[in-house]
PDB file of C-alpha atoms in Angstrom:
ATOM      1  CA  UNK B   1       0.000   0.000   0.000  1.00  0.00           C
ATOM      2  CA  UNK B   2       1.119   3.502  -0.821  1.00  0.00           C
ATOM      3  CA  UNK B   3      -0.015   6.849   0.458  1.00  0.00           C
ATOM      4  CA  UNK B   4      -0.426  10.162  -1.318  1.00  0.00           C
ATOM      5  CA  UNK B   5      -1.828  13.567  -0.436  1.00  0.00           C
ATOM      6  CA  UNK B   6      -3.884  15.304  -3.109  1.00  0.00           C
ATOM      7  CA  UNK B   7      -4.069  19.105  -2.943  1.00  0.00           C
ATOM      8  CA  UNK B   8      -7.621  20.041  -3.932  1.00  0.00           C
ATOM      9  CA  UNK B   9      -8.987  23.496  -4.668  1.00  0.00           C
ATOM     10  CA  UNK B  10     -12.621  24.485  -4.284  1.00  0.00           C
ATOM     11  CA  UNK B  11     -14.033  22.301  -1.522  1.00  0.00           C
ATOM     12  CA  UNK B  12     -16.264  24.418   0.691  1.00  0.00           C
ATOM     13  CA  UNK B  13     -18.627  22.209   2.667  1.00  0.00           C
ATOM     14  CA  UNK B  14     -19.673  18.786   3.824  1.00  0.00           C
ATOM     15  CA  UNK B  15     -21.262  18.030   0.474  1.00  0.00           C
ATOM     16  CA  UNK B  16     -17.955  18.729  -1.244  1.00  0.00           C
ATOM     17  CA  UNK B  17     -16.175  16.486   1.218  1.00  0.00           C
ATOM     18  CA  UNK B  18     -18.644  13.670   0.531  1.00  0.00           C
ATOM     19  CA  UNK B  19     -18.351  14.131  -3.239  1.00  0.00           C
ATOM     20  CA  UNK B  20     -14.540  13.916  -3.197  1.00  0.00           C
ATOM     21  CA  UNK B  21     -14.484  11.101  -0.672  1.00  0.00           C
ATOM     22  CA  UNK B  22     -16.984   9.074  -2.690  1.00  0.00           C
ATOM     23  CA  UNK B  23     -15.246   9.642  -6.010  1.00  0.00           C
ATOM     24  CA  UNK B  24     -11.929   8.432  -4.601  1.00  0.00           C
ATOM     25  CA  UNK B  25     -13.350   5.444  -2.717  1.00  0.00           C
ATOM     26  CA  UNK B  26     -15.144   4.404  -5.889  1.00  0.00           C
ATOM     27  CA  UNK B  27     -11.795   3.745  -7.577  1.00  0.00           C
ATOM     28  CA  UNK B  28     -10.622   0.144  -7.616  1.00  0.00           C
ATOM     29  CA  UNK B  29      -7.406  -0.031  -5.584  1.00  0.00           C
ATOM     30  CA  UNK B  30      -8.185   2.837  -3.211  1.00  0.00           C
ATOM     31  CA  UNK B  31      -8.236   1.482   0.305  1.00  0.00           C
ATOM     32  CA  UNK B  32      -8.757   4.519   2.499  1.00  0.00           C
ATOM     33  CA  UNK B  33      -9.493   8.241   2.101  1.00  0.00           C
ATOM     34  CA  UNK B  34      -9.348  11.132   4.561  1.00  0.00           C
ATOM     35  CA  UNK B  35     -10.624  14.453   3.234  1.00  0.00           C
ATOM     36  CA  UNK B  36      -9.901  17.705   5.079  1.00  0.00           C
ATOM     37  CA  UNK B  37     -11.996  20.515   3.614  1.00  0.00           C
ATOM     38  CA  UNK B  38     -10.329  23.291   5.616  1.00  0.00           C
ATOM     39  CA  UNK B  39      -6.852  22.255   4.505  1.00  0.00           C
ATOM     40  CA  UNK B  40      -7.977  21.389   0.972  1.00  0.00           C
ATOM     41  CA  UNK B  41      -6.398  17.951   0.980  1.00  0.00           C
ATOM     42  CA  UNK B  42      -7.278  14.303   0.595  1.00  0.00           C
ATOM     43  CA  UNK B  43      -4.981  11.654   2.006  1.00  0.00           C
ATOM     44  CA  UNK B  44      -5.348   8.445   0.060  1.00  0.00           C
ATOM     45  CA  UNK B  45      -4.077   4.966   0.854  1.00  0.00           C
ATOM     46  CA  UNK B  46      -3.946   2.880  -2.300  1.00  0.00           C
ATOM     47  CA  UNK B  47      -2.510  -0.095  -4.140  1.00  0.00           C
ATOM     48  CA  UNK B  48      -0.310   1.241  -6.943  1.00  0.00           C
ATOM     49  CA  UNK B  49      -0.734  -1.930  -8.975  1.00  0.00           C
ATOM     50  CA  UNK B  50      -4.441  -1.089  -9.346  1.00  0.00           C
ATOM     51  CA  UNK B  51      -4.753   2.705  -9.413  1.00  0.00           C
ATOM     52  CA  UNK B  52      -2.613   5.738 -10.222  1.00  0.00           C
ATOM     53  CA  UNK B  53      -2.562   9.246  -8.859  1.00  0.00           C
ATOM     54  CA  UNK B  54      -3.642  10.336 -12.341  1.00  0.00           C
ATOM     55  CA  UNK B  55      -6.803   8.233 -11.927  1.00  0.00           C
ATOM     56  CA  UNK B  56      -7.429   9.956  -8.592  1.00  0.00           C
ATOM     57  CA  UNK B  57      -6.854  13.415 -10.038  1.00  0.00           C
ATOM     58  CA  UNK B  58      -9.316  12.720 -12.845  1.00  0.00           C
ATOM     59  CA  UNK B  59     -11.943  11.355 -10.460  1.00  0.00           C
ATOM     60  CA  UNK B  60     -11.748  14.472  -8.281  1.00  0.00           C
ATOM     61  CA  UNK B  61     -11.766  16.801 -11.274  1.00  0.00           C
ATOM     62  CA  UNK B  62     -14.924  15.098 -12.557  1.00  0.00           C
ATOM     63  CA  UNK B  63     -16.592  16.291  -9.358  1.00  0.00           C
ATOM     64  CA  UNK B  64     -15.724  19.881 -10.279  1.00  0.00           C
ATOM     65  CA  UNK B  65     -12.578  20.502  -8.226  1.00  0.00           C
ATOM     66  CA  UNK B  66      -9.056  21.383  -9.248  1.00  0.00           C
ATOM     67  CA  UNK B  67      -6.218  19.139  -8.170  1.00  0.00           C
ATOM     68  CA  UNK B  68      -2.777  20.739  -7.973  1.00  0.00           C
TER      69      UNK B  68
ATOM     70  CA  UNK J   1     -49.967  31.713  -5.623  1.00  0.00           C
ATOM     71  CA  UNK J   2     -47.808  33.681  -3.236  1.00  0.00           C
ATOM     72  CA  UNK J   3     -44.129  34.507  -3.295  1.00  0.00           C
ATOM     73  CA  UNK J   4     -41.600  34.751  -0.510  1.00  0.00           C
ATOM     74  CA  UNK J   5     -37.857  35.233  -0.255  1.00  0.00           C
ATOM     75  CA  UNK J   6     -36.033  33.150   2.336  1.00  0.00           C
ATOM     76  CA  UNK J   7     -32.726  34.507   3.640  1.00  0.00           C
ATOM     77  CA  UNK J   8     -30.434  31.521   4.072  1.00  0.00           C
ATOM     78  CA  UNK J   9     -27.034  31.412   5.783  1.00  0.00           C
ATOM     79  CA  UNK J  10     -24.333  28.903   4.994  1.00  0.00           C
ATOM     80  CA  UNK J  11     -24.782  27.940   1.348  1.00  0.00           C
ATOM     81  CA  UNK J  12     -21.373  27.744  -0.293  1.00  0.00           C
ATOM     82  CA  UNK J  13     -21.564  25.676  -3.461  1.00  0.00           C
ATOM     83  CA  UNK J  14     -23.641  23.945  -6.091  1.00  0.00           C
ATOM     84  CA  UNK J  15     -24.289  21.005  -3.784  1.00  0.00           C
ATOM     85  CA  UNK J  16     -25.743  23.383  -1.205  1.00  0.00           C
ATOM     86  CA  UNK J  17     -27.906  24.969  -3.880  1.00  0.00           C
ATOM     87  CA  UNK J  18     -29.204  21.561  -4.957  1.00  0.00           C
ATOM     88  CA  UNK J  19     -29.883  20.513  -1.358  1.00  0.00           C
ATOM     89  CA  UNK J  20     -31.925  23.643  -0.597  1.00  0.00           C
ATOM     90  CA  UNK J  21     -33.702  23.584  -3.944  1.00  0.00           C
ATOM     91  CA  UNK J  22     -34.632  19.928  -3.533  1.00  0.00           C
ATOM     92  CA  UNK J  23     -35.834  20.313   0.046  1.00  0.00           C
ATOM     93  CA  UNK J  24     -38.139  23.168  -0.921  1.00  0.00           C
ATOM     94  CA  UNK J  25     -39.463  21.558  -4.099  1.00  0.00           C
ATOM     95  CA  UNK J  26     -40.226  18.431  -2.102  1.00  0.00           C
ATOM     96  CA  UNK J  27     -42.851  20.324  -0.083  1.00  0.00           C
ATOM     97  CA  UNK J  28     -46.426  19.915  -1.223  1.00  0.00           C
ATOM     98  CA  UNK J  29     -47.678  23.316  -2.353  1.00  0.00           C
ATOM     99  CA  UNK J  30     -44.329  24.686  -3.508  1.00  0.00           C
ATOM    100  CA  UNK J  31     -44.576  25.500  -7.190  1.00  0.00           C
ATOM    101  CA  UNK J  32     -41.245  27.087  -8.040  1.00  0.00           C
ATOM    102  CA  UNK J  33     -37.871  27.751  -6.390  1.00  0.00           C
ATOM    103  CA  UNK J  34     -34.933  29.923  -7.397  1.00  0.00           C
ATOM    104  CA  UNK J  35     -31.857  29.621  -5.204  1.00  0.00           C
ATOM    105  CA  UNK J  36     -29.061  32.207  -5.396  1.00  0.00           C
ATOM    106  CA  UNK J  37     -26.029  30.961  -3.452  1.00  0.00           C
ATOM    107  CA  UNK J  38     -24.050  34.208  -3.737  1.00  0.00           C
ATOM    108  CA  UNK J  39     -26.928  36.289  -2.368  1.00  0.00           C
ATOM    109  CA  UNK J  40     -27.928  33.653   0.177  1.00  0.00           C
ATOM    110  CA  UNK J  41     -31.582  33.645  -0.835  1.00  0.00           C
ATOM    111  CA  UNK J  42     -34.272  31.351  -2.135  1.00  0.00           C
ATOM    112  CA  UNK J  43     -37.284  32.798  -3.909  1.00  0.00           C
ATOM    113  CA  UNK J  44     -40.248  30.509  -3.539  1.00  0.00           C
ATOM    114  CA  UNK J  45     -43.584  30.542  -5.334  1.00  0.00           C
ATOM    115  CA  UNK J  46     -46.165  28.610  -3.346  1.00  0.00           C
ATOM    116  CA  UNK J  47     -49.790  27.958  -2.530  1.00  0.00           C
ATOM    117  CA  UNK J  48     -50.451  29.206   0.994  1.00  0.00           C
ATOM    118  CA  UNK J  49     -53.378  26.860   1.440  1.00  0.00           C
ATOM    119  CA  UNK J  50     -50.933  23.934   1.254  1.00  0.00           C
ATOM    120  CA  UNK J  51     -47.636  25.101   2.738  1.00  0.00           C
ATOM    121  CA  UNK J  52     -46.360  27.745   5.155  1.00  0.00           C
ATOM    122  CA  UNK J  53     -43.121  29.683   5.332  1.00  0.00           C
ATOM    123  CA  UNK J  54     -42.552  27.845   8.625  1.00  0.00           C
ATOM    124  CA  UNK J  55     -42.626  24.547   6.691  1.00  0.00           C
ATOM    125  CA  UNK J  56     -40.063  25.979   4.258  1.00  0.00           C
ATOM    126  CA  UNK J  57     -37.820  27.238   7.050  1.00  0.00           C
ATOM    127  CA  UNK J  58     -37.865  23.816   8.706  1.00  0.00           C
ATOM    128  CA  UNK J  59     -37.121  22.019   5.432  1.00  0.00           C
ATOM    129  CA  UNK J  60     -34.087  24.220   4.781  1.00  0.00           C
ATOM    130  CA  UNK J  61     -32.866  23.944   8.367  1.00  0.00           C
ATOM    131  CA  UNK J  62     -33.046  20.146   8.108  1.00  0.00           C
ATOM    132  CA  UNK J  63     -30.443  20.444   5.348  1.00  0.00           C
ATOM    133  CA  UNK J  64     -28.112  22.208   7.783  1.00  0.00           C
ATOM    134  CA  UNK J  65     -28.628  25.875   6.937  1.00  0.00           C
ATOM    135  CA  UNK J  66     -29.893  28.777   9.021  1.00  0.00           C
ATOM    136  CA  UNK J  67     -32.904  30.694   7.796  1.00  0.00           C
ATOM    137  CA  UNK J  68     -33.193  34.257   9.064  1.00  0.00           C
TER     138      UNK J  68
END
């Protein structure tokens, strides 16, 4: 298992948190997600044989947020 | 049909808009809703024989927002 921290712009509320959390957890290979709206980050634990950080970035961007 | 403008605190994003819009439209007697997140208002067209502004206030508060 690997860990990465995504820097996410635009999350403002609990709905945003749920949208980002759900999009990431929906990816095959993502084991755990911790979203912090105030800090604008998501900490993801994942299996790098199944999912890439590019996959994660795309999933979050599909929800309408920018990933740095 | 009557019209009222609810002053709503705490809406920050499109999810908030959808939550407030949906909660109001779900009330029997509400005919139309226009939510403006930036202004913090919802304009509601309704039938006052079926629904009260108190009902609306409660529906919005259940979504986690304050109505002034």
